[in-house]
C-alpha atoms as one frame of an Amber mdcrd trajectory, in Angstrom:
protein
   0.007   0.041  -0.028   1.194   3.458  -0.937   2.614   5.737   1.867   3.653
   9.404   2.051   7.177  10.500   2.991   6.829  13.970   4.518   9.283  13.747
   7.378  12.068  11.493   8.731   9.835  11.391  11.825   7.414   9.457   9.732
   9.819   6.484   9.190  11.625   3.998  11.443  15.422   3.727  11.608  15.274
   0.522   9.775  13.096   2.020   7.002  15.430   4.958   6.575  18.550   2.669
   6.516  16.679   0.462   3.877  16.005   3.570   1.632  19.799   4.341   1.762
  20.567   0.781   0.848  18.048   0.873  -2.096  19.636   4.228  -3.330  22.825
   2.256  -3.637  20.970  -0.491  -5.541  19.528   2.178  -7.934  22.957   3.672
  -8.409  24.172   0.366  -9.673  21.344   0.156 -12.075  20.412   3.718 -13.138
  23.988   4.845 -12.994  24.996   2.139 -15.439  21.967   2.821 -17.655  20.487
  -0.574 -16.809  16.755  -1.317 -16.805  15.118  -0.854 -13.380  11.798  -2.364
 -12.020   9.068  -0.278 -13.783   7.109   0.149 -10.546   5.889   3.521 -11.893
   4.770   2.008 -15.150   1.859   4.094 -16.617   1.616   6.028 -13.387   1.436
   9.790 -13.343   3.726  11.751 -10.986   3.200  15.391 -10.378   6.086  17.601
  -9.345   4.570  20.641  -7.512   7.352  23.172  -6.879   6.765  26.471  -5.113
  10.562  26.899  -4.952  13.120  26.815  -7.860  15.337  23.795  -8.025  18.150
  22.379 -10.077  19.056  18.980  -8.444  15.888  17.996  -6.803  13.647  18.611
  -9.743  15.883  16.993 -12.402  16.707  14.014 -10.075  12.992  13.232  -9.424
  11.921  13.804 -13.055  14.669  11.445 -14.348  14.181   8.816 -11.668  10.468
   8.705 -12.128  10.684   8.450 -15.876  13.410   5.720 -15.623  10.957   3.848
 -13.387   8.216   4.134 -16.040   6.306   7.186 -14.938   4.774  10.160 -16.859
   6.002  13.336 -15.110   4.048  16.755 -14.912   5.994  19.630 -13.647   3.736
  22.300 -12.006   4.209  25.709 -10.330   1.719  27.539  -8.044   0.886  30.039
 -10.769  -0.068  27.322 -13.178  -2.457  25.861 -10.747  -3.988  29.044  -9.217
  -2.272  28.501  -5.851  -0.611  31.737  -6.286  -4.043  33.383  -6.841  -5.428
  32.166  -3.546  -7.143  28.872  -4.398  -7.070  26.787  -1.316  -4.493  23.982
  -1.096  -7.030  21.415  -0.183  -9.031  22.277  -3.396  -5.996  21.733  -5.430
  -5.057  18.606  -3.537  -8.474  17.010  -4.206  -8.175  17.574  -7.920  -4.667
  16.447  -8.272  -5.495  13.378  -6.226  -8.124  12.435  -8.752  -5.779  12.626
 -11.633  -2.358  11.661 -10.371  -0.820   8.687  -8.638   1.902  10.548  -6.584
   2.810  14.017  -5.808   6.413  15.285  -5.285   6.114  18.659  -3.553   8.779
  21.363  -2.884   7.093  23.929  -0.672   7.523  26.660   1.899   5.481  25.280
   4.755   5.332  21.801   6.045   1.624  22.299   6.700   1.149  22.350   2.935
   2.419  18.927   2.559   0.072  17.810   5.383  -2.900  19.267   3.565  -1.901
  17.630   0.290  -1.583  14.270   2.004  -5.064  14.715   3.717  -6.964  15.820
   0.739  -5.304  14.240  -2.242  -5.569  10.682  -0.887  -2.496   9.705  -2.757
   1.149   9.439  -1.524   3.052  12.729  -1.184   6.855  13.159  -1.009   8.517
  16.020   0.637  11.080  17.291  -1.874  11.859  20.128   0.665  10.041  22.275
   2.974  11.191  25.002   5.433  11.267  22.203   8.082  12.903  19.325   6.522
  14.625  17.896   3.426  14.159  14.020   3.992  15.052  12.853   0.538  18.225
  14.795   0.629  19.182  12.688   3.661  18.678   9.480   1.618  21.242  10.536
  -1.016  23.520  12.237   1.444  23.789   9.105   3.572  24.433   7.028   0.556
  27.331   9.345  -0.117  28.672   9.004   3.473  28.331   5.219   3.297  30.220
   5.137  -0.002  33.031   7.219   1.472  33.150   5.989   5.013  31.662   2.506
   4.841  29.783   2.911   8.131  27.745   5.370  10.143  28.320   4.516  13.833
  31.390   6.081  15.354  31.412   8.900  12.848  31.143  12.579  13.726  29.426
  15.000  11.466  29.615  18.730  12.132  27.111  21.110  10.496  28.308  24.670
  10.286  25.767  27.429   9.834  22.113  28.126  10.480  20.945  25.737  13.202
  17.313  26.603  12.594  17.098  25.576   9.001  15.666  22.455   7.274  19.104
  20.814   6.835  20.037  21.097  10.405  16.640  19.515  11.496  17.150  16.765
   8.873  20.739  16.026   9.743  20.028  15.763  13.506  17.399  13.259  12.813
  19.269  11.194  10.218  22.369  11.194  12.365  20.473   9.886  15.369  18.663
   7.254  13.240  22.017   5.882  12.020  23.896   6.134  15.273  26.298   8.926
  14.004  27.393  11.690  16.302  26.408  15.247  15.177  27.517  18.671  16.436
  25.696  21.814  15.220  28.014  24.737  15.063  25.696  27.860  15.076  25.415
  31.296  16.717  23.365  31.568  19.821  20.430  33.348  18.127  20.121  30.459
  15.592  19.765  27.354  17.875  17.998  24.308  16.609  14.266  23.864  16.717
  13.393  22.314  20.063  10.893  19.869  18.594  13.502  18.406  16.172  16.241
  18.537  18.746  14.073  16.667  21.343  12.953  14.161  18.797  16.566  13.575
  17.645  17.737  13.229  21.254  15.040  10.684  22.006  16.203   8.549  18.909
  19.833   9.036  19.895  19.271   7.660  23.370  18.301   4.351  21.617  21.089
   4.285  18.924  23.963   5.717  20.957  24.325   8.808  18.935  25.562  11.972
  20.505  23.997  15.421  19.690  25.937  18.587  20.484  25.388  22.291  19.972
  28.469  24.457  19.909  28.876  28.195  19.094  32.707  27.791  18.463  33.336
  26.540  14.894  36.903  25.458  15.413  35.967  23.463  18.549  33.094  21.895
  16.782  35.110  20.847  13.868  37.777  19.196  15.832  38.098  15.412  15.031
  35.071  15.635  12.592  34.788  12.930   9.925  32.338  14.980   7.907  31.988
  18.808   7.540  28.587  19.922   6.269  27.228  23.422   5.458  24.366  25.177
   3.709  23.638  28.734   2.584  23.205  31.303   5.360  20.065  32.649   3.605
  17.550  30.074   2.517  14.793  30.622  -0.031  12.055  32.802   1.398  14.544
  34.629   3.854  15.897  37.070   1.293  14.675  40.065   3.311  16.975  38.921
   6.197  20.072  38.469   3.866  22.137  41.392   5.207  21.446  40.540   8.793
  22.256  36.975   8.269  25.534  37.719   6.343  26.597  39.690   9.513  25.357
  37.166  12.085  27.106  34.184  10.357  30.525  35.762   9.962  32.983  33.115
  11.082  30.554  30.238  10.539  32.367  29.135   7.351  34.046  26.008   6.239
  37.458  27.153   5.208  40.928  25.604   5.172  41.501  26.398   8.805  38.336
  24.651   9.861  39.178  21.751   7.495  42.545  21.439   9.278  40.815  21.002
  12.632  38.863  17.972  11.293  40.236  14.510  10.814  42.898  14.151   7.987
  40.501  12.035   5.924  37.430  14.271   6.603  34.946  14.856   3.714  33.187
  18.141   3.039  29.526  18.138   2.077  27.084  20.913   0.810  23.487  20.394
  -0.408  23.995  23.123  -2.986  23.510  25.767  -4.308  26.640  27.329  -2.643
  27.539  30.860  -2.042  31.321  30.727  -2.277  32.920  33.050   0.083  30.147
  32.961   2.616  29.465  29.560   4.126  32.288  27.876   2.273  35.303  28.937
   0.438  36.137  28.053  -3.267  39.361  26.268  -2.352  37.449  23.910   0.038
  34.456  23.107  -2.278  36.853  22.508  -5.082  39.427  20.706  -3.034  40.341
  17.128  -2.515  38.215  16.704   0.496  35.020  17.864  -1.137  32.434  15.164
  -2.158  29.911  17.818  -3.115  29.539  16.940  -6.697  29.229  13.184  -6.068
  26.716  14.076  -3.429  24.657  16.070  -5.845  24.676  13.325  -8.556  23.570
  10.845  -5.903  20.308  12.815  -5.488  18.805  10.815  -8.400  19.279   7.604
  -6.549  17.810   8.955  -3.360  14.842  10.109  -5.385  14.371   6.666  -6.850
  14.613   5.031  -3.437  12.070   7.615  -2.045   9.685   6.882  -4.850   9.877
   3.230  -4.437   9.394   3.633  -0.635   6.157   5.704  -1.244   4.645   3.364
  -3.705   5.594   0.086  -2.069   5.328   0.763   1.622   2.657  -0.463   3.929
   0.815   2.062   6.115
């Protein structure tokens, strides 16, 4: 029976780990242009994107089509959402025509409404709260490079309130990986996500730490991860954020504080010179481009999960 994938909090540790493993399977197939199970054969997938996208849109479109789907790309202005038509009205209509919705939205509540009123599976392709499908491909990348999760330390440098910090806390806790969020005092992680991650961590042995000192946080890290200081929808805060996040950057000095074999990750797009320097993102420790390519395999695994899972 089909199932929505709106949040990492909706899936078990085992289910998440299985999605990561299946992403690896799809990499061996799609990556080598081999035929994959046409589980989406003759199904219609709607990509509803309130925000622009390069990697997420392309990865879901290509993955869905390789799995046999017909794909429709939709923006709010094409569906009258920008003109004020209620989400629940649009959801009811799309649910009558489509088999699955992949939605990239501002508010998590929009996803909840689509799930409730469309009656078909909905995948969160990014919201202001979470980016769960990014975690599937990111943890595929980590597993490829480090061959394990437990015993590793990931340090996220930047905005502790954003969707990536929320998602990384949950995913690290679910896999038994330690995580440190290096963020200014005024940008501490969301209490709901922090408490949920801590609860999971108490069962898996993961450690979750918050640190305002980047160099201290980076020490002995196996993975350094960052994201833009100003996310989509926060443009009016850009100048303030650039001021507030000075020093919260992955540069050569921060990289030197990490383990010698540390990898550097970024979900992209990057603002070089702000959250990360050009020499680091282009350097030998960066796995950013492999990480980006792996999004298609995370998308395929997420689609398979949504269409094959039991409620």
